[in-house]
Amino acid sequence: MEVAHPTLAGNLVPDGVVLLDNGSSAFVEIDRTMSYARLVAKLERYNAYRNAPASGRGNAARAPRSHWQETYAGPSLERPFPPVLFVFAPAPRRAAPATREAAFHDRARRVGGVNYRMTVATTTLPLLTRSGADGPVWRVAGNGRGEDRCSLAALPKAR
């Protein structure tokens, strides 16, 4: 379900939020036709959402928390920012999903927070369909490991 999340860069509307086996969440983006500029802009909104200042007042037991912390981090803030998972699907008159995925990686490296404060991983719909979400189908953006793919469980944790 697409729900708006407030950011200083405008509302962030993920295509989906999924609950993972370990009890944490992940944001999911399915791409068929968005331009690279729009994909990177969306990634920048994720970064703005992660960096949003705390809202509310907090109380004697805990400091104020940001929207993402209130919604996804759990009661004691033990969870890092949820991973952002991009799935590149085939579309008429568009480059192949693997080509779009590679081009996205080149652009995603320039977004602040990718690789250490925000985990961003990509795959293609054909690979995801063949191997499943728990298979070694995810390629981490900005990790410097080239074309290595890993499972969801092996994704690096954001700091």
Coordinates of N, CA and C in Angstrom, one line a residue:
M1 N 0.8 -1.2 0.0 CA 0.0 0.0 0.0 C 0.9 1.2 0.0
E2 N 0.6 2.2 -0.8 CA 1.4 3.4 -1.0 C 1.0 4.4 0.1
V3 N 1.8 4.7 1.1 CA 1.5 5.6 2.1 C 2.6 6.7 2.1
A4 N 2.1 8.0 2.2 CA 3.1 9.1 2.2 C 3.8 9.2 3.5
H5 N 5.1 9.4 3.4 CA 6.0 9.7 4.5 C 6.6 11.1 4.4
P6 N 6.5 11.9 5.4 CA 6.9 13.3 5.3 C 8.4 13.5 5.2
T7 N 8.9 14.3 4.3 CA 10.3 14.7 4.3 C 10.4 16.2 3.9
L8 N 11.5 16.8 4.2 CA 11.7 18.2 3.8 C 11.8 18.3 2.3
A9 N 12.1 17.2 1.6 CA 12.2 17.2 0.1 C 10.9 16.9 -0.5
G10 N 9.8 16.8 0.2 CA 8.5 16.4 -0.3 C 8.1 15.1 0.2
N11 N 6.9 14.7 0.0 CA 6.5 13.4 0.5 C 7.1 12.3 -0.2
L12 N 7.5 11.3 0.5 CA 8.1 10.0 0.0 C 6.9 9.0 0.0
V13 N 6.7 8.4 -1.2 CA 5.6 7.4 -1.3 C 6.2 6.1 -1.8
P14 N 6.6 5.2 -0.9 CA 7.2 3.9 -1.4 C 6.1 3.1 -2.1
D15 N 6.6 2.3 -3.1 CA 5.7 1.4 -3.8 C 5.1 0.4 -2.8
G16 N 6.0 0.0 -1.8 CA 5.5 -0.9 -0.8 C 6.5 -0.9 0.4
V17 N 6.0 -1.4 1.5 CA 6.8 -1.6 2.7 C 6.5 -3.1 3.1
V18 N 7.6 -3.9 3.2 CA 7.4 -5.3 3.5 C 8.0 -5.6 4.8
L19 N 7.5 -6.6 5.5 CA 8.0 -7.1 6.7 C 8.9 -8.3 6.4
L20 N 10.1 -8.3 6.8 CA 11.1 -9.3 6.6 C 11.0 -10.4 7.6
D21 N 11.6 -11.5 7.3 CA 11.6 -12.7 8.2 C 12.2 -12.3 9.6
N22 N 13.1 -11.4 9.7 CA 13.7 -11.1 11.0 C 12.9 -10.1 11.8
G23 N 11.7 -9.7 11.3 CA 10.9 -8.7 12.0 C 11.1 -7.3 11.6
S24 N 12.1 -7.0 10.8 CA 12.3 -5.6 10.4 C 11.6 -5.4 9.1
S25 N 11.6 -4.1 8.7 CA 10.9 -3.7 7.4 C 11.9 -3.4 6.3
A26 N 11.4 -3.3 5.1 CA 12.2 -2.9 4.0 C 11.2 -2.1 3.1
F27 N 11.8 -1.0 2.5 CA 11.0 -0.3 1.5 C 11.3 -0.9 0.1
V28 N 10.2 -1.0 -0.7 CA 10.3 -1.6 -2.0 C 9.9 -0.7 -3.1
E29 N 10.7 -0.6 -4.1 CA 10.4 0.3 -5.3 C 10.4 -0.6 -6.5
I30 N 9.3 -0.7 -7.3 CA 9.3 -1.4 -8.6 C 9.4 -0.4 -9.7
D31 N 10.4 -0.6 -10.6 CA 10.6 0.3 -11.6 C 10.3 -0.3 -13.0
R32 N 9.5 0.3 -13.8 CA 9.3 -0.1 -15.2 C 9.6 1.1 -16.1
T33 N 9.3 2.3 -15.8 CA 9.3 3.4 -16.7 C 9.9 4.7 -16.2
M34 N 10.3 4.7 -14.9 CA 10.8 6.0 -14.4 C 12.1 6.4 -15.0
S35 N 12.4 7.6 -15.2 CA 13.7 8.1 -15.7 C 14.7 7.9 -14.6
Y36 N 16.0 7.9 -15.0 CA 17.0 7.8 -13.9 C 17.0 9.0 -13.0
A37 N 16.7 10.2 -13.6 CA 16.6 11.4 -12.7 C 15.5 11.2 -11.7
R38 N 14.4 10.7 -12.0 CA 13.3 10.5 -11.1 C 13.6 9.4 -10.0
L39 N 14.3 8.3 -10.5 CA 14.7 7.3 -9.6 C 15.7 7.8 -8.5
V40 N 16.7 8.6 -9.0 CA 17.6 9.2 -8.1 C 17.0 10.2 -7.1
A41 N 16.0 11.0 -7.7 CA 15.2 11.9 -6.8 C 14.5 11.2 -5.7
K42 N 13.9 10.0 -6.1 CA 13.2 9.2 -5.1 C 14.2 8.7 -4.0
L43 N 15.4 8.3 -4.4 CA 16.4 7.9 -3.5 C 16.8 9.0 -2.6
E44 N 16.9 10.2 -3.1 CA 17.2 11.4 -2.3 C 16.2 11.7 -1.3
R45 N 14.9 11.4 -1.7 CA 13.8 11.6 -0.7 C 13.9 10.5 0.4
Y46 N 14.4 9.3 0.1 CA 14.6 8.3 1.2 C 15.7 8.9 2.1
N47 N 16.7 9.4 1.5 CA 17.8 10.0 2.4 C 17.3 11.1 3.2
A48 N 16.4 12.0 2.7 CA 15.8 13.1 3.4 C 14.9 12.5 4.5
Y49 N 14.2 11.5 4.3 CA 13.3 10.9 5.3 C 14.2 10.3 6.4
R50 N 15.3 9.7 6.1 CA 16.2 9.1 7.1 C 16.8 10.2 7.9
N51 N 17.1 11.4 7.3 CA 17.7 12.5 8.0 C 16.7 13.5 8.7
A52 N 15.4 13.2 8.5 CA 14.4 14.1 9.1 C 14.6 14.4 10.6
P53 N 14.4 15.6 11.0 CA 14.6 15.9 12.4 C 13.5 15.2 13.3
A54 N 13.8 15.0 14.5 CA 12.8 14.4 15.4 C 11.6 15.3 15.5
S55 N 10.5 14.6 15.6 CA 9.2 15.3 15.8 C 8.6 14.9 17.1
G56 N 7.7 15.6 17.6 CA 7.0 15.3 18.8 C 7.9 15.7 20.0
R57 N 7.5 15.4 21.2 CA 8.2 15.9 22.4 C 9.0 14.9 23.1
G58 N 8.7 13.6 22.9 CA 9.4 12.6 23.7 C 8.9 12.7 25.1
N59 N 9.6 12.0 26.1 CA 9.1 12.1 27.5 C 10.3 11.8 28.3
A60 N 10.1 11.6 29.6 CA 11.2 11.3 30.5 C 12.0 10.0 30.2
A61 N 11.3 9.1 29.6 CA 11.9 7.8 29.3 C 12.6 7.7 28.0
R62 N 12.3 8.6 27.1 CA 13.0 8.6 25.8 C 13.0 10.0 25.1
A63 N 14.0 10.2 24.3 CA 14.1 11.4 23.6 C 13.1 11.4 22.4
P64 N 12.8 12.6 21.8 CA 12.0 12.6 20.6 C 12.6 11.8 19.5
R65 N 11.8 11.2 18.7 CA 12.2 10.4 17.6 C 11.7 10.9 16.2
S66 N 12.4 10.6 15.2 CA 11.9 11.0 13.8 C 10.7 10.1 13.4
H67 N 10.1 10.5 12.3 CA 8.9 9.7 11.8 C 9.4 8.2 11.5
W68 N 10.5 8.0 10.8 CA 10.9 6.7 10.5 C 11.2 5.9 11.8
Q69 N 11.8 6.5 12.8 CA 12.1 5.8 14.0 C 10.8 5.4 14.7
E70 N 9.9 6.3 14.8 CA 8.6 6.0 15.4 C 7.9 4.8 14.7
T71 N 8.0 4.8 13.3 CA 7.3 3.8 12.5 C 8.0 2.5 12.3
Y72 N 9.3 2.5 12.2 CA 10.1 1.3 11.8 C 11.2 0.8 12.7
A73 N 11.6 1.6 13.7 CA 12.8 1.2 14.4 C 12.5 0.4 15.6
G74 N 11.3 0.3 16.0 CA 11.0 -0.5 17.2 C 11.1 0.3 18.5
P75 N 10.7 -0.2 19.6 CA 10.6 0.5 20.9 C 12.0 1.1 21.4
S76 N 13.1 0.4 21.1 CA 14.3 0.8 21.7 C 15.3 1.4 20.7
L77 N 14.9 1.6 19.5 CA 15.7 2.2 18.4 C 16.9 1.2 18.0
E78 N 16.7 -0.1 18.2 CA 17.7 -1.0 17.9 C 17.9 -1.3 16.4
R79 N 16.9 -1.0 15.6 CA 17.0 -1.2 14.2 C 17.5 -0.1 13.4
P80 N 18.3 -0.3 12.4 CA 18.8 0.8 11.5 C 17.7 1.1 10.6
F81 N 17.9 2.2 9.8 CA 17.0 2.6 8.7 C 16.7 1.4 7.8
P82 N 15.5 1.1 7.5 CA 15.2 0.0 6.6 C 15.9 0.0 5.3
P83 N 16.2 -1.1 4.8 CA 16.8 -1.2 3.4 C 15.8 -0.7 2.4
V84 N 16.4 -0.1 1.3 CA 15.5 0.3 0.2 C 15.8 -0.6 -1.0
L85 N 14.8 -1.4 -1.4 CA 15.0 -2.4 -2.4 C 14.4 -2.0 -3.7
F86 N 15.2 -1.9 -4.8 CA 14.7 -1.5 -6.1 C 14.6 -2.8 -7.0
V87 N 13.5 -3.0 -7.6 CA 13.3 -4.1 -8.5 C 13.0 -3.5 -9.9
F88 N 13.9 -3.8 -10.9 CA 13.8 -3.3 -12.2 C 13.1 -4.4 -13.1
A89 N 11.9 -4.0 -13.6 CA 11.1 -4.9 -14.4 C 11.1 -4.5 -15.9
P90 N 10.9 -5.5 -16.7 CA 10.8 -5.3 -18.2 C 9.7 -4.3 -18.5
A91 N 10.0 -3.5 -19.6 CA 8.9 -2.6 -20.1 C 9.2 -2.3 -21.5
P92 N 8.1 -2.2 -22.3 CA 8.2 -1.9 -23.7 C 9.0 -0.6 -24.0
R93 N 9.8 -0.6 -25.0 CA 10.6 0.6 -25.4 C 11.5 1.1 -24.3
R94 N 12.0 0.3 -23.4 CA 12.9 0.7 -22.4 C 14.1 -0.3 -22.4
A95 N 15.2 0.2 -21.9 CA 16.4 -0.7 -21.8 C 16.0 -1.9 -21.0
A96 N 16.8 -3.0 -21.2 CA 16.6 -4.2 -20.4 C 16.8 -4.0 -18.9
P97 N 16.1 -4.7 -18.1 CA 16.2 -4.5 -16.6 C 17.6 -4.5 -16.1
A98 N 18.5 -5.4 -16.6 CA 19.9 -5.4 -16.1 C 20.6 -4.2 -16.5
T99 N 20.3 -3.6 -17.7 CA 21.0 -2.4 -18.1 C 20.5 -1.2 -17.3
R100 N 19.2 -1.1 -17.0 CA 18.7 -0.1 -16.1 C 19.3 -0.2 -14.7
E101 N 19.4 -1.4 -14.2 CA 20.0 -1.6 -12.9 C 21.4 -1.1 -12.8
A102 N 22.2 -1.4 -13.8 CA 23.6 -1.0 -13.8 C 23.7 0.5 -13.9
A103 N 22.9 1.2 -14.7 CA 22.9 2.6 -14.9 C 22.5 3.3 -13.6
F104 N 21.5 2.7 -12.9 CA 21.0 3.2 -11.6 C 22.2 3.2 -10.6
H105 N 22.9 2.1 -10.6 CA 24.1 2.0 -9.6 C 25.1 3.1 -9.8
D106 N 25.4 3.4 -11.0 CA 26.3 4.5 -11.3 C 25.8 5.8 -10.7
R107 N 24.5 6.1 -10.8 CA 23.9 7.3 -10.3 C 23.7 7.3 -8.8
A108 N 23.4 6.2 -8.2 CA 23.1 6.1 -6.8 C 24.3 6.3 -5.9
R109 N 25.5 6.1 -6.4 CA 26.7 6.3 -5.6 C 26.8 7.8 -5.2
R110 N 26.2 8.7 -6.0 CA 26.3 10.1 -5.7 C 25.3 10.6 -4.6
V111 N 24.4 9.8 -4.2 CA 23.4 10.2 -3.2 C 24.0 10.0 -1.8
G112 N 24.0 11.0 -1.0 CA 24.6 11.0 0.4 C 23.9 9.9 1.2
G113 N 24.7 9.2 2.0 CA 24.1 8.2 2.8 C 24.1 6.8 2.2
V114 N 24.1 6.6 0.9 CA 24.1 5.3 0.3 C 25.5 4.7 0.6
N115 N 25.4 3.4 1.1 CA 26.6 2.6 1.3 C 26.9 2.5 2.8
Y116 N 26.5 3.5 3.6 CA 26.9 3.3 5.1 C 25.7 3.8 6.0
R117 N 25.0 4.8 5.6 CA 23.8 5.2 6.5 C 22.5 4.7 5.9
M118 N 22.5 4.2 4.7 CA 21.3 3.7 4.1 C 21.7 2.6 3.1
T119 N 21.1 1.4 3.4 CA 21.4 0.3 2.5 C 20.4 0.3 1.3
V120 N 20.9 0.3 0.1 CA 20.1 0.3 -1.1 C 20.6 -0.9 -1.9
A121 N 19.6 -1.7 -2.3 CA 20.0 -2.9 -3.1 C 19.0 -3.0 -4.2
T122 N 19.5 -3.6 -5.3 CA 18.7 -3.8 -6.5 C 18.7 -5.2 -7.0
T123 N 17.7 -5.5 -7.9 CA 17.6 -6.7 -8.6 C 16.7 -6.5 -9.8
T124 N 16.6 -7.5 -10.6 CA 15.7 -7.5 -11.8 C 14.6 -8.4 -11.5
L125 N 13.4 -8.1 -12.1 CA 12.3 -9.0 -11.9 C 12.5 -10.4 -12.4
P126 N 13.2 -10.6 -13.6 CA 13.4 -11.9 -14.0 C 14.3 -12.7 -13.0
L127 N 15.3 -12.1 -12.5 CA 16.2 -12.8 -11.5 C 15.4 -13.0 -10.2
L128 N 14.6 -12.1 -9.8 CA 13.8 -12.3 -8.6 C 12.8 -13.4 -8.7
T129 N 12.2 -13.5 -9.9 CA 11.2 -14.5 -10.2 C 11.9 -15.9 -10.2
R130 N 13.0 -16.0 -10.8 CA 13.8 -17.2 -10.9 C 14.3 -17.7 -9.5
S131 N 14.8 -16.8 -8.7 CA 15.5 -17.3 -7.5 C 14.8 -16.9 -6.2
G132 N 13.8 -16.1 -6.2 CA 13.1 -15.7 -5.0 C 13.9 -14.6 -4.3
A133 N 13.2 -13.9 -3.4 CA 13.7 -12.7 -2.7 C 14.8 -13.2 -1.7
D134 N 14.8 -14.4 -1.2 CA 15.8 -14.8 -0.3 C 17.0 -15.4 -0.9
G135 N 17.0 -15.5 -2.3 CA 18.2 -16.0 -3.0 C 19.2 -14.9 -3.2
P136 N 20.4 -15.3 -3.7 CA 21.4 -14.3 -3.9 C 21.1 -13.4 -5.2
V137 N 20.1 -12.6 -5.1 CA 19.7 -11.7 -6.2 C 19.9 -10.2 -6.0
W138 N 20.3 -9.8 -4.8 CA 20.4 -8.4 -4.5 C 21.8 -7.9 -4.7
R139 N 21.9 -6.8 -5.4 CA 23.2 -6.1 -5.6 C 23.2 -4.8 -4.8
V140 N 24.1 -4.6 -4.0 CA 24.2 -3.5 -3.1 C 24.8 -2.3 -3.8
A141 N 24.1 -1.2 -3.7 CA 24.5 0.1 -4.4 C 25.6 0.7 -3.6
G142 N 26.7 1.1 -4.3 CA 27.8 1.9 -3.6 C 28.7 1.1 -2.7
N143 N 28.6 -0.3 -2.8 CA 29.4 -1.1 -1.9 C 30.8 -1.3 -2.4
G144 N 31.1 -1.0 -3.7 CA 32.4 -1.2 -4.2 C 32.8 -2.7 -4.5
R145 N 31.8 -3.5 -4.5 CA 32.0 -5.0 -4.7 C 31.7 -5.4 -6.2
G146 N 31.5 -4.4 -7.0 CA 31.2 -4.8 -8.4 C 29.8 -5.4 -8.6
E147 N 29.8 -6.5 -9.2 CA 28.6 -7.2 -9.6 C 28.1 -8.3 -8.6
D148 N 28.8 -8.4 -7.4 CA 28.4 -9.4 -6.4 C 26.9 -9.2 -6.0
R149 N 26.3 -10.4 -5.9 CA 24.9 -10.4 -5.5 C 24.8 -11.2 -4.2
C150 N 23.9 -10.8 -3.3 CA 23.7 -11.5 -2.0 C 22.3 -11.7 -1.7
S151 N 22.0 -12.4 -0.6 CA 20.6 -12.6 -0.2 C 20.2 -11.5 0.7
L152 N 18.9 -11.4 1.0 CA 18.4 -10.3 1.9 C 19.1 -10.4 3.2
A153 N 19.3 -11.6 3.7 CA 20.0 -11.8 5.1 C 21.4 -11.3 5.1
A154 N 22.1 -11.3 3.9 CA 23.5 -10.9 3.8 C 23.6 -9.4 3.5
L155 N 22.5 -8.7 3.3 CA 22.7 -7.2 3.1 C 23.4 -6.6 4.2
P156 N 24.3 -5.6 3.9 CA 25.0 -4.9 5.0 C 23.9 -4.1 5.8
K157 N 24.2 -3.9 7.1 CA 23.3 -3.1 7.9 C 23.7 -1.6 7.8
A158 N 22.7 -0.7 7.7 CA 23.0 0.7 7.7 C 23.5 1.1 9.1
R159 N 24.3 2.1 9.2 CA 24.8 2.6 10.5 C 24.1 3.8 10.9

